[in-house]
Short mmCIF file of C-alpha atoms in Angstrom, two decimals:
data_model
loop_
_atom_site.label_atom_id
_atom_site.label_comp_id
_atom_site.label_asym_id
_atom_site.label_seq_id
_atom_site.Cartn_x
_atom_site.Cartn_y
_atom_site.Cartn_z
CA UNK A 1 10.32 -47.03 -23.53
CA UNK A 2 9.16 -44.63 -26.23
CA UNK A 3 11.75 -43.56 -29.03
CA UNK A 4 11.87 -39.89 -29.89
CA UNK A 5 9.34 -39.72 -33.20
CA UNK A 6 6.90 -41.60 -30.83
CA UNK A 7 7.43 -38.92 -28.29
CA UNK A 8 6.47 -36.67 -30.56
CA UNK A 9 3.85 -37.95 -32.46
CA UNK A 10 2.01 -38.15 -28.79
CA UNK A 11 2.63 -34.49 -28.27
CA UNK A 12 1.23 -33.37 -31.34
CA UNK A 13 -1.84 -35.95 -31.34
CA UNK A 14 -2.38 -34.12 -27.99
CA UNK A 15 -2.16 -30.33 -29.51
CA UNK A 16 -4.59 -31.35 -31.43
CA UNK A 17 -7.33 -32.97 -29.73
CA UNK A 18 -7.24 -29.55 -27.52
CA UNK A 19 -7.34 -27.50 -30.30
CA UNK A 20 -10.47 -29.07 -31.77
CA UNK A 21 -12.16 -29.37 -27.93
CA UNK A 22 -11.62 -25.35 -28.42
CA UNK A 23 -13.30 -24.87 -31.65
CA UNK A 24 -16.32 -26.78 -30.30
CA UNK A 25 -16.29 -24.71 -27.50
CA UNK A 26 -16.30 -21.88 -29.82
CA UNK A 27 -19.10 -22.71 -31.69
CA UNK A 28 -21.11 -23.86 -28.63
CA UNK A 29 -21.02 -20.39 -27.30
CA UNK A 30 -21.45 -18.47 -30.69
CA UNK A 31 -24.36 -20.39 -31.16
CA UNK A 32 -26.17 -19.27 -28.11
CA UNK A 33 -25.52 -15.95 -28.80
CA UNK A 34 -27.46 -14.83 -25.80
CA UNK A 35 -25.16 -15.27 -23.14
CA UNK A 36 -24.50 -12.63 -20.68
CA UNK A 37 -21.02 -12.38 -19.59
CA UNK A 38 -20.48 -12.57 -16.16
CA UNK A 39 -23.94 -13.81 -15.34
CA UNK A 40 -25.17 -16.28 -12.53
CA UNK A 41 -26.44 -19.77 -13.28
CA UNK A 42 -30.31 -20.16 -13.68
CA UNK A 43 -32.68 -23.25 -14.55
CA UNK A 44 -34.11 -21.42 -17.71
CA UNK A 45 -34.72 -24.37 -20.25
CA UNK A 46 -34.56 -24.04 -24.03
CA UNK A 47 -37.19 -25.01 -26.39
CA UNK A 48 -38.84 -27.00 -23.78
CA UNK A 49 -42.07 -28.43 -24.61
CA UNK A 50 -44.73 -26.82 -27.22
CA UNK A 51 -46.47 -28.07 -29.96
CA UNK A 52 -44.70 -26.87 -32.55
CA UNK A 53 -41.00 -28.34 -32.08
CA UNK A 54 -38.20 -28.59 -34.57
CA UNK A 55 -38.93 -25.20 -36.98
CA UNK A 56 -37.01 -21.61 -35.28
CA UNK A 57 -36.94 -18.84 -36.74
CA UNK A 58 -34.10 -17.67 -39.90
CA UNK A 59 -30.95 -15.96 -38.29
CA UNK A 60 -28.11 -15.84 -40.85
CA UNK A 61 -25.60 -13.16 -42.11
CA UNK A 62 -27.02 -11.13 -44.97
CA UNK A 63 -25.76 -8.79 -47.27
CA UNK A 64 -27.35 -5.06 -47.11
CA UNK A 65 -30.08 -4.55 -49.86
CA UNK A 66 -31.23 -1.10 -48.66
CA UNK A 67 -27.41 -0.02 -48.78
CA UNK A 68 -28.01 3.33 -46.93
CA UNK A 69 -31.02 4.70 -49.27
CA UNK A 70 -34.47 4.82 -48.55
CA UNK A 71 -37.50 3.43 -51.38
CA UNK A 72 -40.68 2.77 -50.07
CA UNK A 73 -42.22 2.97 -53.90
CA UNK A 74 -42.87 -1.03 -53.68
CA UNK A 75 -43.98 -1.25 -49.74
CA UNK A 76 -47.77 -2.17 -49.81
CA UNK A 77 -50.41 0.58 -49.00
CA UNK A 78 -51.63 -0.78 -46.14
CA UNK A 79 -47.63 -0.89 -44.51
CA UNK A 80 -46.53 2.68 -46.25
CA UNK A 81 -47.58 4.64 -42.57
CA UNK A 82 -45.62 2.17 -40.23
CA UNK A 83 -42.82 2.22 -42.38
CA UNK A 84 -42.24 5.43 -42.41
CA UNK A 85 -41.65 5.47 -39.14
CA UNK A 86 -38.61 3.73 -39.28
CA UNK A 87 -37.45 6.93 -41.00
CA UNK A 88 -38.10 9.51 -39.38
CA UNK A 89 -37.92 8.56 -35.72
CA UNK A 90 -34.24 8.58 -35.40
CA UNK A 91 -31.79 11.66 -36.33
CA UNK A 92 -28.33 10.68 -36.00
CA UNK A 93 -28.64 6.30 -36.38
CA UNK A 94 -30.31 6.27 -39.08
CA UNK A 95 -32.88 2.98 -40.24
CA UNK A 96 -33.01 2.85 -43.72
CA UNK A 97 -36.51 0.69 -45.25
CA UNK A 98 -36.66 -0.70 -49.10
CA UNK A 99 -37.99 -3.60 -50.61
CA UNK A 100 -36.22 -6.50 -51.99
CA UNK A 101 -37.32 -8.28 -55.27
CA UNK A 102 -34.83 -11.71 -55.56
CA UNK A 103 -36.39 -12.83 -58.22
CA UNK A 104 -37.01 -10.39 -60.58
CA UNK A 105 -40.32 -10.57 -61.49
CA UNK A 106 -40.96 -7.14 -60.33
CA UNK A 107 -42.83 -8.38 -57.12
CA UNK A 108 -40.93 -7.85 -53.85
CA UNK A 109 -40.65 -10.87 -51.58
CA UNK A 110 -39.76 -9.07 -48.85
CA UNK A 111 -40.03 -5.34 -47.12
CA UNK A 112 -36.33 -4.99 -45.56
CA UNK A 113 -35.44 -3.16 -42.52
CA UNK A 114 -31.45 -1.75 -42.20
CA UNK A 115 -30.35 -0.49 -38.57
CA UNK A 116 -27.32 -0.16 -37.00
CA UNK A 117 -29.13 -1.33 -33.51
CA UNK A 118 -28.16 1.84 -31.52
CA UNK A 119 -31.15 3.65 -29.41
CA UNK A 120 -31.56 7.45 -29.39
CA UNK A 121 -32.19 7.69 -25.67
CA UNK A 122 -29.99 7.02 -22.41
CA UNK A 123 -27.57 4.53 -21.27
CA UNK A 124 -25.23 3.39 -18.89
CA UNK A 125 -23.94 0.69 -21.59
CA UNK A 126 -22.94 3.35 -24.32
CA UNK A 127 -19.19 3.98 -23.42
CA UNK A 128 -18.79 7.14 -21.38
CA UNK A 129 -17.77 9.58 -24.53
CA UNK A 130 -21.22 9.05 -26.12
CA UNK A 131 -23.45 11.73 -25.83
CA UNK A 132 -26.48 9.46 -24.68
CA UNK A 133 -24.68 7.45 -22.14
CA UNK A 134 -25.70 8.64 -18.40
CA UNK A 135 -25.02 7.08 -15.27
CA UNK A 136 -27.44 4.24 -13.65
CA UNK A 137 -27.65 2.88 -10.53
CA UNK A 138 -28.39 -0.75 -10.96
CA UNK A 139 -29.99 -1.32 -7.47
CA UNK A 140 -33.09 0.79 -8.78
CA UNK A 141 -33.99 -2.46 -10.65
CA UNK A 142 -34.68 -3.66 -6.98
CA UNK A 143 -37.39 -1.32 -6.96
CA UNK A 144 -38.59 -1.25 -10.41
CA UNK A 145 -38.65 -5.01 -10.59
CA UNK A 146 -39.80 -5.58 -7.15
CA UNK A 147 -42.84 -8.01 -7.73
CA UNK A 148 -39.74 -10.25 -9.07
CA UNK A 149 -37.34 -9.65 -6.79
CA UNK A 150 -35.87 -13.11 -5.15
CA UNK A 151 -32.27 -11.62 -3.78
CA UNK A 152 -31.02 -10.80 -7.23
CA UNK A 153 -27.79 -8.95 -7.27
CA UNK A 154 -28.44 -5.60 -9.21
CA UNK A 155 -25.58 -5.27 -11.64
CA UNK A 156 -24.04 -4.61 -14.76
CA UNK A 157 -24.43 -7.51 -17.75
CA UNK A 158 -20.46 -8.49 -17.55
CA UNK A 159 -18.11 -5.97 -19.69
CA UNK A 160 -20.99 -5.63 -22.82
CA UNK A 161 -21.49 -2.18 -24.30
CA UNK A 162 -23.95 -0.83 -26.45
CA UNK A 163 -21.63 -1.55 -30.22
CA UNK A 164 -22.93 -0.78 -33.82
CA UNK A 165 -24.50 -3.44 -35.71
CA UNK A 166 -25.63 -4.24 -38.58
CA UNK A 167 -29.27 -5.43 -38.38
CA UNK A 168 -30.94 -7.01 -41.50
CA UNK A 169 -34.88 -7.45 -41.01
CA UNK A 170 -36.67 -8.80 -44.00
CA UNK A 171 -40.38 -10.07 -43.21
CA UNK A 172 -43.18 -11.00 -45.71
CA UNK A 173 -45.00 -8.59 -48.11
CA UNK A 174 -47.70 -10.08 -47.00
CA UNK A 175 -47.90 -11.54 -43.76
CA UNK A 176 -50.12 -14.56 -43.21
CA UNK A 177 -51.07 -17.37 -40.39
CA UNK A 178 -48.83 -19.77 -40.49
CA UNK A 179 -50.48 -23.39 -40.63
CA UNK A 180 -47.07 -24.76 -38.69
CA UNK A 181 -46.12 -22.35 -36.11
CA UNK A 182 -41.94 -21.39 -35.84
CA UNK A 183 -40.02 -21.07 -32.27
CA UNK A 184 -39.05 -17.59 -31.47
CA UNK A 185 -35.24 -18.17 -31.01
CA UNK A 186 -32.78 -16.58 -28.56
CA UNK A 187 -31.46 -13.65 -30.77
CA UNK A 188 -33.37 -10.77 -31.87
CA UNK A 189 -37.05 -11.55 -33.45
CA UNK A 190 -37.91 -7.93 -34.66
CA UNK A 191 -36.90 -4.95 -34.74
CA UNK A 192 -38.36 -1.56 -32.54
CA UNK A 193 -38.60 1.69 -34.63
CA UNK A 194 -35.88 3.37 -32.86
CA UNK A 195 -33.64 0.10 -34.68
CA UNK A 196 -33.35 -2.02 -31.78
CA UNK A 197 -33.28 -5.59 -31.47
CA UNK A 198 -36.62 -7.35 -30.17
CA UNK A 199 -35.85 -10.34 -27.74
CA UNK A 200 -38.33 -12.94 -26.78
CA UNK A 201 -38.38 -13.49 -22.99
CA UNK A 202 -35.81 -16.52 -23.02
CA UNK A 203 -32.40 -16.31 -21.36
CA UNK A 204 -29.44 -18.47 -22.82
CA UNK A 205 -29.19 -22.02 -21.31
CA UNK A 206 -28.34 -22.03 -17.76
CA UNK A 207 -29.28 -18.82 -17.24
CA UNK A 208 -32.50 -17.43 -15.77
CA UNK A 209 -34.63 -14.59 -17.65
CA UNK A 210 -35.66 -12.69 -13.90
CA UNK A 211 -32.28 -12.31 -13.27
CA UNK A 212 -31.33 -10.19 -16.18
CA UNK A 213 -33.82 -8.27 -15.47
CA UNK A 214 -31.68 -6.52 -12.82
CA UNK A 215 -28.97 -6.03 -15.22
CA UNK A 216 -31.21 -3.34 -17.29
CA UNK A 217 -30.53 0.38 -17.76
CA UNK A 218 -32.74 2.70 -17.14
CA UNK A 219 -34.39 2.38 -20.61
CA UNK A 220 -35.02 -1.50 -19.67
CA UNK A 221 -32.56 -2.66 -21.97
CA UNK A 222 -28.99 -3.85 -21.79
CA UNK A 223 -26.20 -5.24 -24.66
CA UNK A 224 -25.76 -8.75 -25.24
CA UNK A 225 -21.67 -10.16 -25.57
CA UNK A 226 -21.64 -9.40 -28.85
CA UNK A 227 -22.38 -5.64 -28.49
CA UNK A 228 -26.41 -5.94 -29.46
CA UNK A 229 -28.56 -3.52 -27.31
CA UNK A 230 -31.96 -5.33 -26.97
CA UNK A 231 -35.20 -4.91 -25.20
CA UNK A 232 -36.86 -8.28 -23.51
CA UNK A 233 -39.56 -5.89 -21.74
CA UNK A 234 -42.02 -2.92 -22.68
CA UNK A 235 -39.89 -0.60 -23.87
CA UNK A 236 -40.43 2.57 -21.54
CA UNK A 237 -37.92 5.37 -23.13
CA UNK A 238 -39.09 4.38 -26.90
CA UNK A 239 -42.23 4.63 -25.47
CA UNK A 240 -41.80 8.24 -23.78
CA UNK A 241 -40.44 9.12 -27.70
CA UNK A 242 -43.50 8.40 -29.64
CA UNK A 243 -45.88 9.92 -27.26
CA UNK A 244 -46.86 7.09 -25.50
CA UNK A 245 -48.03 7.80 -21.89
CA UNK A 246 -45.23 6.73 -18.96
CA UNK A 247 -45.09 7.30 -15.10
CA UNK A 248 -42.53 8.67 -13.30
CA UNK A 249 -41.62 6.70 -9.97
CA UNK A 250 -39.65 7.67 -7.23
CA UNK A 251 -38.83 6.07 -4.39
CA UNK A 252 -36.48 6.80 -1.55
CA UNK A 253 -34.99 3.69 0.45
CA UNK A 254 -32.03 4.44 2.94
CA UNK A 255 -31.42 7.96 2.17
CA UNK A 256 -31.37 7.20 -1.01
CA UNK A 257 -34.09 8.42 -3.75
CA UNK A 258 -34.21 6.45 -6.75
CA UNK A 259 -35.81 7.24 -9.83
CA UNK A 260 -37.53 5.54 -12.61
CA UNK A 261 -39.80 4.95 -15.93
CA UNK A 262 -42.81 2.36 -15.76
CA UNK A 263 -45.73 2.24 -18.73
CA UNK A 264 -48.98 3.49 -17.47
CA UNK A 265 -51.35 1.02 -19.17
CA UNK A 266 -52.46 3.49 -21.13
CA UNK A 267 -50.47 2.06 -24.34
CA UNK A 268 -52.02 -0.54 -26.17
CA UNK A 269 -52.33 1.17 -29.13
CA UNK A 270 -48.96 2.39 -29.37
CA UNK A 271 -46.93 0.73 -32.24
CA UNK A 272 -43.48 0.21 -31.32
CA UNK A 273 -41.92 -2.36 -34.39
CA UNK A 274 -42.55 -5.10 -35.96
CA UNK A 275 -41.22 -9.09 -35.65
CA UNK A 276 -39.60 -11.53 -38.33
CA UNK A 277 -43.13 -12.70 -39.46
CA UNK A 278 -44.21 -9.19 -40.76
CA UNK A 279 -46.78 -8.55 -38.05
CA UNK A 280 -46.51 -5.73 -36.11
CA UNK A 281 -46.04 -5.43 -32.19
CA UNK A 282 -47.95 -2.74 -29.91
CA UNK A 283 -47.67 -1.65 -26.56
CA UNK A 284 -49.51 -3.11 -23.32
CA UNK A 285 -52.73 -3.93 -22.95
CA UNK A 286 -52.73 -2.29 -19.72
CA UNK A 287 -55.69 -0.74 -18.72
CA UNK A 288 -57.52 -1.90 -21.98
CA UNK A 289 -57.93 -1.52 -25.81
CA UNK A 290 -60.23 -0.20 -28.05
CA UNK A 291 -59.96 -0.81 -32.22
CA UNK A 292 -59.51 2.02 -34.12
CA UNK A 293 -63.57 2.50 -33.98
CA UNK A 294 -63.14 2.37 -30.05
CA UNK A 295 -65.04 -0.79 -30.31
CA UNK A 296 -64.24 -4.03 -28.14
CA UNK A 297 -61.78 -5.98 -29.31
CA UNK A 298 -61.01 -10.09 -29.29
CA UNK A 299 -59.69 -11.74 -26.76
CA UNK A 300 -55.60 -12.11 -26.68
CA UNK A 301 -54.66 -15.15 -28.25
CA UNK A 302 -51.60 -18.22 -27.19
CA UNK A 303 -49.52 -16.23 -29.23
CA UNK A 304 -50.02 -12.82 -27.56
CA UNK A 305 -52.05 -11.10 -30.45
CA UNK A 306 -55.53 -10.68 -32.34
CA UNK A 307 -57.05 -8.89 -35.08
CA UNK A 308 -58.44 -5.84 -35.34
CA UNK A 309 -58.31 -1.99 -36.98
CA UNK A 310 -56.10 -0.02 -35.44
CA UNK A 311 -54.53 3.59 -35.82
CA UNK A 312 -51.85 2.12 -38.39
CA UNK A 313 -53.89 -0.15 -40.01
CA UNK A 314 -57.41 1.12 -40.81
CA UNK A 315 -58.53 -1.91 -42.51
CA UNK A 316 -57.14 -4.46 -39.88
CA UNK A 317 -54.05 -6.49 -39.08
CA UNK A 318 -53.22 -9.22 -36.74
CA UNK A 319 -50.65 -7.84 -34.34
CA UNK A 320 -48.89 -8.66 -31.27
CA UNK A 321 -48.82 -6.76 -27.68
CA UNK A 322 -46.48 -6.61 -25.24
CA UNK A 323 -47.43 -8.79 -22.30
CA UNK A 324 -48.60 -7.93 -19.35
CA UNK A 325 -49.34 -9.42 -15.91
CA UNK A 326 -52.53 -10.71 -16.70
CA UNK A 327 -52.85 -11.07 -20.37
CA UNK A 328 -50.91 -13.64 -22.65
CA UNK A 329 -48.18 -16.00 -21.93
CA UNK A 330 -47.34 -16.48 -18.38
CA UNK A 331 -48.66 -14.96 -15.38
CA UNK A 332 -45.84 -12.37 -14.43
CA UNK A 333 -46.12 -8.86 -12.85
CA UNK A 334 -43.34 -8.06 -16.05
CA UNK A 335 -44.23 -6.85 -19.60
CA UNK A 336 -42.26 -9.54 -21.21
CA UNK A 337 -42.44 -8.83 -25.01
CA UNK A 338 -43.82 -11.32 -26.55
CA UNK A 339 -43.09 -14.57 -27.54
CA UNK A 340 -42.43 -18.42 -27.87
CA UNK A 341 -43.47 -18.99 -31.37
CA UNK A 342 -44.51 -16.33 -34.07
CA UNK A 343 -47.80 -16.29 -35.58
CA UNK A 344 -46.88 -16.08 -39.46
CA UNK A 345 -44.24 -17.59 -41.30
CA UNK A 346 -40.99 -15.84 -40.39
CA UNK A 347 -38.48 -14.07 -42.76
CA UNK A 348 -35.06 -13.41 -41.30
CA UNK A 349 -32.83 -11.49 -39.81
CA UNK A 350 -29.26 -10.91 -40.10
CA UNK A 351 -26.33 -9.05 -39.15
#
């Protein structure tokens, strides 16, 4: 027989241990802030294996240092071109680029990139008053994806929307090789110069990376819980915007025509952003790649890049490419953008 104040003091030790079990729970989740709501199961497995274990790359909540203003006056020479892109590519989400000096010897540390993470091009995930949402029909991924294609259910990524962020890149002044390689984590590695995140192609634990695939728009992107819009794959609209060259692709199944964008190869010398590390990421290799001589260039290496001249960089930079079937990482009929660890020694990137 318990009195009363033992009564009680059983009730409240039992409030609490479920309150704490929550805030675990909590943090378990916020920490793999890759999750898909609403998604199926997978056999994806984190972090497993490599040669480099233990060091990911710097994801933390940062204070602006751009705050809304351009000033490229410190950005090196050899980076003034491709950062300029960042500012003149969009018109209405603006990406602001500066330089941050922390301490104060008058030599930046860092070139910082701002964004609010929002593309300029179509999407069913923008809610339906925003003038660049348009309808999608998710089974086209069946199609689009088809080389993939294991009975995955076409659909939407749970209840995310496209939501403003802000994104915080800041990567070397000068990039180098890192002598101990860092983990790409799940989260955004870079940044495209239409301001969107850059995701490597790992799902969240327990899910599987082919299935999301059939949760993309028709930009081959799609929103993450928390709101971030994110490419995993080449992508094809921010492509179409800088001039790159892009197919159209029709196909008509059951009545039904459906309609989509797929790279044409033809884009390996297409910048489209840059990751934490400070090197920059170009398209495909596609159909091949010629430096900015139109000589041959090296071989891809295990971390999906090499060095050579190219249109942005007349004197040379290592740089990444988007994978493709045949070249760099794994063996899929997908242009997975690249990769498990990053070649230099990553900044950060916050929101």
């Amino acid at each position: 027989y318990l009195s009363k104040n033992a009564k009680m003091r059983n009730i409240l030790i039992l409030i609490l241990s479920i309150f704490t079990l929550s805030l675990v729970s909590c943090e378990t989740m916020s920490n793999g802030n890759h999750r898909m709501k609403g998604e199926r199961g997978g056999k994806h497995d984190r972090g497993k294996g490599g040669k480099h274990e233990g060091k990911r790359g710097k994801r933390q909540t940062v204070a602006s240092v751009c705050n809304g203003k351009n000033d490229l006056s410190k950005v090196p020479e050899n980076y003034l071109s491709a950062m300029l892109k960042y500012t003149k590519l969009n018109q209405e989400y603006l990406i602001y680029v500066c330089t941050e000096d922390s301490d104060g010897d008058g030599k930046p540390e860092f070139i910082v990139v701002e964004s609010t993470g929002r593309p300029e091009h179509k999407s069913v995930y923008y809610d339906s008053s925003n003038k660049y949402y348009e309808d999608y029909d998710y089974t086209t991924n069946i199609h689009k994806f088809a080389a993939v294609y294991e009975d995955q259910t076409p659909r939407r990524a749970g209840r995310n929307t496209i939501e403003e962020q802000t994104l915080i890149l800041k990567m070397p002044v000068t990039p180098t090789s890192a002598v101990d390689k860092t983990k790409t984590d799940f989260g955004a590695m870079g940044i495209a110069l239409n301001g969107v995140s850059l995701f490597n192609e790992n799902a969240a634990p327990g899910d599987e990376i082919t299935d999301e695939l059939f949760t993309f728009d028709q930009c081959s992107g799609h929103p993450e819980n928390r709101g971030t819009y994110h490419y995993h794959v080449d992508p094809v609209c921010l492509i179409q915007k800088l001039g790159g060259k892009v197919n159209e692709v029709s196909k008509t199944d059951s009545g039904t025509t459906y309609n989509w964008l797929e790279d044409s190869g033809d884009n390996a010398g297409l910048l489209l952003g840059f990751l934490m590390d400070g090197f920059p990421v170009y398209g495909p290799i596609g159909n091949g790649e010629k430096d900015c001589k139109a000589n041959a260039v090296p071989a891809i290496d295990e971390y999906n890049g090499h060095l050579h001249c190219t249109a942005d960089f007349s004197s040379g930079s290592y740089h990444y490419h988007v994978k493709t079937a045949t070249q760099g990482g794994k063996n899929d009929p997908v242009f997975w953008i690249t990769n498990n660890y990053f070649y230099g020694e990553p900044g950060l990137i916050g929101q």
